[in-house]
Amino acid sequence: MPKLGMEPIRKAALVKATISEIGRVGSLDVTVSQIAKRAGMSSALAHHYFGSKDEIFLAAMRHVLTLYGAEVRGALAVATGPEARLRAILAASFSAGNFRREVVGAWLNFYVLAQTVPEAKRLLAVYQRRLRSNLLVCLRPLAGARAHEVAEGLGALIDGLYLREVLKSGPPDAAAAVATALDYLDVQLKGRGA
Amino acid sequence: MPKLGMEPIRKAALVKATISEIGRVGSLDVTVSQIAKRAGMSSALAHHYFGSKDEIFLAAMRHVLTLYGAEVRGALAVATGPEARLRAILAASFSAGNFRREVVGAWLNFYVLAQTVPEAKRLLAVYQRRLRSNLLVCLRPLAGARAHEVAEGLGALIDGLYLREVLKSGPPDAAAAVATALDYLDVQLKGRGA
DNA sequence: GTTTTTGTTGATTGACGAGTCAATAGACTT
DNA sequence: AAGTCTATTGACTCGTCAATCAACAAAAAC
């Protein structure tokens, strides 16, 4: 049966399975066997392609970050003007694709991973820098000198809204999260700037 | 050597050691032996007093939550007027006792634990409810109908600021965190209410 | 002064999991 | 058609760790 060119397919399946399993179990205590089983292969094959469990986790992290980045970029592409672009970033952050229980659970556990695995820390730092930079570009024309503070606060607020989703039961309420973030924005911009 | 009345002393030592170890390692992957060793006893004794590893973790969580609660209550006791009380809550949240690397690391991992252990989830929910309630009492006279939204946002912001501390290197910057939270508050209150 | 209760540990058990390896099999190369 | 490469797995190794237990020691109770 061995077809050729399986590597990318298997890797993608493993990455997807990893996110699912982390979300399901709610921690990084998922075995390579569990992941491999869900991805429809033996654990030996998972090791064959990734080498180690940490590499599997990192690949899953890169995938989540890539998806998020792509979503933001896509949303920014069709938004004109600073306010619209800010709204686009928020919408992407809490979009149906990213703001799912399993993905949120994965994010939380990536923060844990970042405490141990330097590469994980680096990846999260890249995410935070990019978010801040995106926010700053939009905020400078709107908030002027205060752009920096507002970006800092908004970034933390987004992370906090994610974190709080972890404790909720039932489906994630993206609308409420966006509303809270937009409210923060409104009040920051109307209070001073324009 | 067996002196009597060891139980509370041993338990307290284990709880303290648990927080330290979780903070040091950066995850819940700490062995009972590690904890017991740091607390100066054998792992068997840890099991003797707590029964299971989960119970040790929960006791550590209750301790962190209790400390936080006590700090907030103490700060509120000497604050008069809604604004001062809000500031007191924020100061307590980012006080030197709570906003330490190891404690922040412990908080993060308690969120992870909450995904698996129902009692952990309950404890965190209690914390969130109490925080919201405290904030609401102060905010109602200041923000009126908007008190609810502001409390929601401020709660998430605090959690987010904690979360972001995880990635930073170097000693925690409590002053910056308080400043961001106060800024949010300022702008929410000046923007509308008074 | 014997029995019971509390404190304490080293050794052991039993389970589980990451990573390795030998072996099998189809596909592509020459 | 022989050799090489990719795909794949079951079985195995080796380590780790939570939890238990038997045993010992000292204080309290009777």
Coordinates of C-alpha atoms (C1' of nucleotides) in Angstrom, one line a residue:
Chain A
M1 CA 0.0 0.0 0.0
P2 CA 2.8 2.5 0.6
K3 CA 2.0 5.4 -1.6
L4 CA 4.7 8.0 -2.0
G5 CA 4.5 11.6 -0.9
M6 CA 2.7 10.8 2.3
E7 CA 4.9 13.0 4.5
P8 CA 3.0 16.3 4.2
I9 CA -0.4 14.5 4.5
R10 CA 0.7 12.6 7.6
K11 CA 2.2 15.7 9.1
A12 CA -0.9 17.8 8.5
A13 CA -3.1 15.0 10.0
L14 CA -0.9 14.8 13.1
V15 CA -1.0 18.6 13.6
K16 CA -4.7 18.7 13.4
A17 CA -5.0 15.7 15.7
T18 CA -2.7 17.3 18.2
I19 CA -4.8 20.4 18.4
S20 CA -7.9 18.3 18.8
E21 CA -6.5 16.1 21.5
I22 CA -5.0 19.0 23.5
G23 CA -8.4 20.7 23.3
R24 CA -10.2 17.5 24.3
V25 CA -8.0 16.6 27.2
G26 CA -7.4 20.2 28.2
S27 CA -3.7 19.8 28.8
L28 CA -0.4 18.8 27.2
D29 CA -0.8 15.4 28.9
V30 CA -1.7 13.7 25.6
T31 CA 0.3 10.7 24.5
V32 CA 1.9 10.4 21.1
S33 CA -0.2 7.3 20.8
Q34 CA -3.5 9.2 21.3
I35 CA -2.5 11.8 18.7
A36 CA -1.3 9.2 16.2
K37 CA -4.5 7.1 16.7
R38 CA -6.7 10.1 16.1
A39 CA -4.7 10.9 13.0
G40 CA -5.1 7.3 11.9
M41 CA -1.6 5.9 12.2
S42 CA 0.8 4.2 14.6
S43 CA 2.8 6.2 17.1
A44 CA 6.0 4.9 15.5
L45 CA 5.0 6.8 12.4
A46 CA 4.5 10.0 14.3
H47 CA 7.9 9.7 15.7
H48 CA 9.3 8.9 12.3
Y49 CA 8.0 12.1 10.8
F50 CA 8.5 14.5 13.7
G51 CA 11.3 12.9 15.8
S52 CA 9.9 13.9 19.1
K53 CA 6.8 14.9 20.9
D54 CA 8.0 18.5 21.4
E55 CA 8.4 18.8 17.7
I56 CA 4.8 17.7 17.2
F57 CA 3.7 20.3 19.7
L58 CA 5.7 23.0 18.0
A59 CA 4.4 22.2 14.6
A60 CA 0.8 22.4 16.0
M61 CA 1.7 25.8 17.5
R62 CA 3.1 27.1 14.2
H63 CA -0.1 25.9 12.5
V64 CA -2.4 27.8 14.9
L65 CA -0.2 30.9 14.7
T66 CA -0.1 30.6 10.9
L67 CA -3.9 30.3 10.7
Y68 CA -4.4 33.3 12.9
G69 CA -1.9 35.3 11.0
A70 CA -3.5 34.4 7.7
E71 CA -6.9 35.3 9.0
V72 CA -5.7 38.7 10.2
R73 CA -3.9 39.4 6.9
G74 CA -7.0 38.4 4.9
A75 CA -9.2 40.7 7.0
L76 CA -6.8 43.6 6.7
A77 CA -6.6 43.3 3.0
V78 CA -10.3 44.3 2.5
A79 CA -10.4 46.9 5.2
T80 CA -9.7 50.6 4.5
G81 CA -9.0 53.2 7.0
P82 CA -7.7 52.8 10.6
E83 CA -11.0 52.1 12.3
A84 CA -12.0 49.5 9.9
R85 CA -8.7 47.9 10.1
L86 CA -8.8 47.7 13.9
R87 CA -12.3 46.2 13.7
A88 CA -10.9 43.7 11.2
I89 CA -8.2 42.6 13.6
L90 CA -10.6 42.1 16.3
A91 CA -13.0 40.2 14.1
A92 CA -10.3 37.9 13.0
S93 CA -9.1 37.3 16.5
F94 CA -12.5 36.1 17.6
S95 CA -13.5 34.5 14.3
A96 CA -15.2 31.2 14.3
G97 CA -12.0 29.5 13.2
N98 CA -9.8 30.8 16.0
F99 CA -12.2 31.2 18.9
R100 CA -13.2 27.6 19.3
R101 CA -12.9 25.6 22.5
E102 CA -10.2 23.3 21.3
V103 CA -8.1 26.1 19.8
V104 CA -8.5 28.3 22.9
G105 CA -7.5 25.3 25.0
A106 CA -4.5 24.8 22.7
W107 CA -3.5 28.5 23.1
L108 CA -3.6 28.2 26.8
N109 CA -1.4 25.2 26.8
F110 CA 1.0 26.8 24.4
Y111 CA 1.6 29.5 27.0
V112 CA 2.5 26.6 29.4
L113 CA 4.8 25.1 26.8
A114 CA 6.5 28.5 26.4
Q115 CA 7.7 28.2 30.0
T116 CA 9.7 25.1 29.2
V117 CA 10.5 25.1 25.5
P118 CA 12.4 28.2 24.2
E119 CA 11.1 27.8 20.7
A120 CA 7.5 27.9 22.0
K121 CA 8.3 31.1 23.8
R122 CA 9.8 32.6 20.7
L123 CA 6.8 31.7 18.7
L124 CA 4.4 33.4 21.2
A125 CA 6.7 36.4 21.4
V126 CA 6.5 36.7 17.6
Y127 CA 2.7 36.6 17.8
Q128 CA 2.6 39.3 20.4
R129 CA 5.0 41.5 18.6
R130 CA 3.0 41.2 15.3
L131 CA -0.3 41.9 17.1
R132 CA 1.2 45.0 18.8
S133 CA 2.6 46.2 15.5
N134 CA -0.6 45.8 13.7
L135 CA -2.5 47.6 16.3
L136 CA 0.0 50.4 16.5
V137 CA -0.2 51.1 12.8
C138 CA -3.9 51.6 13.1
L139 CA -3.9 53.4 16.3
R140 CA -1.3 56.1 15.6
P141 CA -3.5 58.2 13.4
L142 CA -6.4 57.7 15.8
A143 CA -4.8 58.0 19.2
G144 CA -1.6 59.8 18.5
A145 CA 0.8 59.8 21.4
R146 CA -1.4 57.5 23.3
A147 CA -1.3 54.8 20.7
H148 CA 1.3 52.8 22.6
E149 CA -0.7 52.6 25.8
V150 CA -3.9 51.7 24.0
A151 CA -2.2 49.0 22.0
E152 CA -0.7 47.5 25.1
G153 CA -4.1 47.5 26.8
L154 CA -6.0 46.1 23.9
G155 CA -3.5 43.3 23.4
A156 CA -3.7 42.3 27.0
L157 CA -7.5 42.5 26.8
I158 CA -7.7 40.2 23.9
D159 CA -5.5 37.6 25.7
G160 CA -7.6 38.0 28.8
L161 CA -10.8 37.4 26.9
Y162 CA -9.3 34.2 25.5
L163 CA -8.2 33.1 28.9
R164 CA -11.7 33.6 30.4
E165 CA -13.2 31.6 27.6
V166 CA -11.5 28.6 29.2
L167 CA -13.7 28.6 32.2
K168 CA -16.9 29.1 30.5
S169 CA -19.2 26.2 29.6
G170 CA -21.1 26.0 26.4
P171 CA -20.1 27.4 23.0
P172 CA -17.8 30.4 22.9
D173 CA -19.5 33.7 22.7
A174 CA -17.4 35.6 20.2
A175 CA -19.9 38.4 19.9
A176 CA -19.6 39.3 23.5
A177 CA -15.8 39.2 23.4
V178 CA -15.7 41.5 20.3
A179 CA -18.2 43.8 22.0
T180 CA -16.0 44.1 25.1
A181 CA -12.9 44.8 23.0
L182 CA -14.7 47.3 20.8
D183 CA -16.1 49.0 23.8
Y184 CA -12.5 49.4 25.1
L185 CA -11.6 50.9 21.8
D186 CA -14.5 53.3 21.6
V187 CA -13.9 54.7 25.0
Q188 CA -10.2 55.1 24.4
L189 CA -10.7 56.9 21.1
K190 CA -13.7 59.0 22.0
G191 CA -12.4 59.9 25.4
R192 CA -9.4 61.7 24.0
G193 CA -8.2 61.6 20.4
A194 CA -10.7 62.8 17.8
Chain B
M1 CA 12.1 12.5 66.6
P2 CA 8.4 12.4 65.8
K3 CA 7.0 15.5 67.4
L4 CA 3.2 15.8 67.5
G5 CA 1.1 18.3 65.8
M6 CA 3.1 18.0 62.6
E7 CA 0.1 17.8 60.2
P8 CA -0.5 21.6 59.7
I9 CA 3.2 22.3 59.5
R10 CA 3.8 19.6 57.0
K11 CA 0.8 20.5 54.9
A12 CA 1.8 24.2 54.8
A13 CA 5.3 23.3 53.8
L14 CA 4.0 21.1 51.0
V15 CA 1.7 23.8 49.7
K16 CA 4.4 26.3 49.6
A17 CA 6.8 23.8 48.0
T18 CA 4.1 23.0 45.4
I19 CA 3.8 26.6 44.3
S20 CA 7.5 27.0 44.1
E21 CA 8.0 23.9 42.1
I22 CA 5.2 24.7 39.7
G23 CA 6.7 28.1 39.2
R24 CA 10.2 26.8 38.8
V25 CA 9.3 24.1 36.3
G26 CA 6.6 26.1 34.6
S27 CA 4.1 23.3 34.4
L28 CA 2.2 20.8 36.4
D29 CA 4.7 18.2 35.5
V30 CA 6.2 18.2 38.9
T31 CA 6.5 15.0 40.7
V32 CA 5.3 14.4 44.2
S33 CA 8.9 13.5 45.1
Q34 CA 10.2 16.9 43.9
I35 CA 7.6 18.7 46.0
A36 CA 8.2 16.6 49.0
K37 CA 12.0 17.0 48.7
R38 CA 11.7 20.7 48.6
A39 CA 9.4 20.6 51.6
G40 CA 12.0 18.5 53.4
M41 CA 10.2 15.1 53.7
S42 CA 9.7 11.9 51.8
S43 CA 7.1 11.5 49.1
A44 CA 5.3 8.9 51.2
L45 CA 4.6 11.5 53.8
A46 CA 3.1 13.8 51.2
H47 CA 0.8 11.1 50.2
H48 CA 0.0 10.3 53.8
Y49 CA -1.2 13.9 54.4
F50 CA -2.9 14.7 51.2
G51 CA -3.9 11.3 49.8
S52 CA -3.2 12.2 46.1
K53 CA -1.3 14.5 43.9
D54 CA -4.5 16.3 42.8
E55 CA -5.3 17.1 46.4
I56 CA -1.9 18.7 46.8
F57 CA -2.5 20.8 43.8
L58 CA -6.0 21.8 45.0
A59 CA -4.6 22.8 48.4
A60 CA -2.0 24.9 46.7
M61 CA -4.7 26.6 44.6
R62 CA -6.8 27.3 47.6
H63 CA -3.8 28.8 49.3
V64 CA -3.1 31.2 46.4
L65 CA -6.7 32.1 46.2
T66 CA -6.9 32.7 49.9
L67 CA -3.8 34.9 49.9
Y68 CA -5.2 36.9 47.1
G69 CA -8.6 37.2 48.8
A70 CA -7.0 38.3 52.1
E71 CA -4.9 40.9 50.3
V72 CA -7.9 42.4 48.6
R73 CA -10.0 42.4 51.7
G74 CA -7.2 44.0 53.6
A75 CA -6.7 46.7 51.0
L76 CA -10.5 47.4 50.8
A77 CA -10.7 47.8 54.6
V78 CA -8.6 50.9 54.6
A79 CA -10.1 52.4 51.4
T80 CA -13.0 54.8 51.4
G81 CA -15.0 55.8 48.4
P82 CA -15.5 53.9 45.2
E83 CA -12.5 55.2 43.3
A84 CA -10.1 54.5 46.2
R85 CA -11.6 51.0 46.6
L86 CA -11.1 50.3 42.9
R87 CA -7.5 51.4 43.1
A88 CA -7.1 49.2 46.2
I89 CA -8.3 46.1 44.3
L90 CA -5.9 46.8 41.5
A91 CA -3.0 47.4 43.9
A92 CA -3.8 44.1 45.6
S93 CA -4.0 42.2 42.4
F94 CA -0.6 43.3 41.3
S95 CA 1.0 43.5 44.8
A96 CA 4.4 42.1 45.4
G97 CA 3.0 39.0 47.0
N98 CA 0.8 38.0 44.2
F99 CA 2.5 39.2 41.1
R100 CA 5.6 37.1 41.4
R101 CA 6.9 34.9 38.7
E102 CA 6.3 31.7 40.5
V103 CA 2.8 32.7 41.6
V104 CA 1.9 33.9 38.1
G105 CA 3.2 30.6 36.7
A106 CA 1.0 28.8 39.3
W107 CA -2.1 30.8 38.2
L108 CA -1.5 29.9 34.6
N109 CA -1.2 26.2 35.4
F110 CA -4.3 26.3 37.6
Y111 CA -6.2 27.4 34.6
V112 CA -4.9 24.3 32.9
L113 CA -5.8 22.2 35.9
A114 CA -9.3 23.6 35.7
Q115 CA -9.9 22.0 32.4
T116 CA -9.4 18.5 33.9
V117 CA -10.3 18.8 37.6
P118 CA -13.8 20.1 38.3
E119 CA -12.9 21.3 41.8
A120 CA -10.2 23.4 40.3
K121 CA -12.6 24.9 37.8
R122 CA -15.0 25.7 40.7
L123 CA -12.3 27.4 42.6
L124 CA -11.4 29.6 39.7
A125 CA -15.0 30.4 39.0
V126 CA -15.4 31.5 42.6
Y127 CA -12.4 33.8 42.2
Q128 CA -13.8 35.3 39.0
R129 CA -17.2 35.9 40.6
R130 CA -15.8 37.5 43.7
L131 CA -13.6 39.8 41.6
R132 CA -16.6 40.8 39.4
S133 CA -18.7 41.4 42.4
N134 CA -16.1 43.5 44.1
L135 CA -15.6 45.6 41.0
L136 CA -19.4 46.0 40.4
V137 CA -20.0 47.4 43.9
C138 CA -17.4 50.1 43.3
L139 CA -18.4 50.8 39.7
R140 CA -22.1 51.1 40.1
P141 CA -21.9 54.6 41.7
L142 CA -19.3 55.6 39.1
A143 CA -20.4 54.1 35.9
G144 CA -24.1 53.5 36.5
A145 CA -25.6 51.4 33.8
R146 CA -22.3 50.7 32.2
A147 CA -20.9 49.2 35.4
H148 CA -21.4 45.7 34.1
E149 CA -19.5 46.2 30.9
V150 CA -16.7 48.0 32.6
A151 CA -16.3 45.3 35.2
E152 CA -16.3 42.6 32.6
G153 CA -13.6 44.4 30.7
L154 CA -11.5 45.2 33.7
G155 CA -11.6 41.6 34.9
A156 CA -10.5 40.3 31.5
L157 CA -7.8 43.0 31.4
I158 CA -6.4 41.9 34.7
D159 CA -6.2 38.3 33.7
G160 CA -4.6 39.3 30.4
L161 CA -2.0 41.3 32.1
Y162 CA -1.2 38.3 34.3
L163 CA -1.0 36.0 31.2
R164 CA 1.4 38.4 29.4
E165 CA 3.7 38.4 32.4
V166 CA 4.4 34.8 31.7
L167 CA 6.3 35.6 28.5
K168 CA 8.3 38.4 29.9
S169 CA 11.8 37.9 31.1
G170 CA 13.2 39.7 34.1
P171 CA 11.3 40.7 37.2
P172 CA 7.6 41.4 36.9
D173 CA 6.7 45.0 36.3
A174 CA 3.8 45.6 38.6
A175 CA 3.8 49.3 38.1
A176 CA 3.3 49.0 34.4
A177 CA 0.4 46.6 34.8
V178 CA -1.3 48.8 37.4
A179 CA -0.8 51.8 35.1
T180 CA -2.5 50.0 32.2
A181 CA -5.5 48.9 34.3
L182 CA -5.8 52.4 35.8
D183 CA -5.7 53.9 32.4
Y184 CA -8.5 51.7 31.3
L185 CA -10.5 52.8 34.3
D186 CA -9.8 56.5 33.8
V187 CA -10.9 56.5 30.3
Q188 CA -14.0 54.5 31.0
L189 CA -15.0 56.8 33.9
K190 CA -14.0 60.1 32.4
G191 CA -15.4 59.2 29.0
R192 CA -19.0 59.0 30.2
G193 CA -20.0 58.9 33.8
A194 CA -19.0 61.9 35.9
Chain C
dG1 C1' 3.8 -0.6 81.1
dT2 C1' 1.1 -2.0 77.5
dT3 C1' -1.8 -0.3 73.9
dT4 C1' -3.0 3.1 70.7
dT5 C1' -2.3 7.0 68.0
dT6 C1' 0.7 9.9 65.2
dG7 C1' 4.8 10.6 62.4
dT8 C1' 8.0 8.9 59.2
dT9 C1' 10.5 6.4 55.6
dG10 C1' 12.8 2.9 52.3
dA11 C1' 11.4 -0.3 49.3
dT12 C1' 8.1 -2.0 46.2
dT13 C1' 4.4 -2.4 43.0
dG14 C1' 2.1 -1.6 38.9
dA15 C1' 1.1 1.2 35.2
dC16 C1' 2.1 4.0 31.5
dG17 C1' 4.7 6.3 27.9
dA18 C1' 8.6 8.2 24.8
dG19 C1' 11.5 6.7 21.7
dT20 C1' 14.0 2.7 19.1
dC21 C1' 14.3 -1.2 16.0
dA22 C1' 13.9 -4.9 13.1
dA23 C1' 11.0 -6.4 9.6
dT24 C1' 7.8 -6.1 5.7
dA25 C1' 6.2 -4.1 1.4
dG26 C1' 5.4 -1.4 -2.4
dA27 C1' 7.6 2.1 -5.6
dC28 C1' 11.3 4.4 -8.2
dT29 C1' 16.2 4.1 -10.3
dT30 C1' 19.6 2.1 -13.2
Chain D
dA1 C1' 16.5 -7.7 -11.3
dA2 C1' 19.1 -5.8 -8.1
dG3 C1' 19.4 -2.1 -5.2
dT4 C1' 17.7 1.9 -3.0
dC5 C1' 14.2 4.8 -1.0
dT6 C1' 9.7 5.8 1.3
dA7 C1' 6.0 4.1 4.2
dT8 C1' 4.5 1.5 8.0
dT9 C1' 4.0 -1.2 12.1
dG10 C1' 4.3 -4.5 16.3
dA11 C1' 7.2 -5.5 19.7
dC12 C1' 10.5 -4.0 22.8
dT13 C1' 13.5 -1.1 26.0
dC14 C1' 14.1 1.8 29.5
dG15 C1' 12.8 5.1 32.5
dT16 C1' 9.6 7.4 35.5
dC17 C1' 6.1 8.1 38.8
dA18 C1' 1.8 7.8 41.7
dA19 C1' 0.5 5.2 45.2
dT20 C1' 1.0 1.4 48.7
dC21 C1' 3.0 -1.1 52.5
dA22 C1' 5.6 -2.9 56.1
dA23 C1' 8.3 -1.4 59.6
dC24 C1' 10.1 1.6 63.0
dA25 C1' 9.9 5.5 66.6
dA26 C1' 8.0 8.4 69.9
dA27 C1' 4.4 10.4 72.4
dA28 C1' -0.4 9.8 74.7
dA29 C1' -3.8 7.3 76.8
dC30 C1' -5.3 3.9 79.8

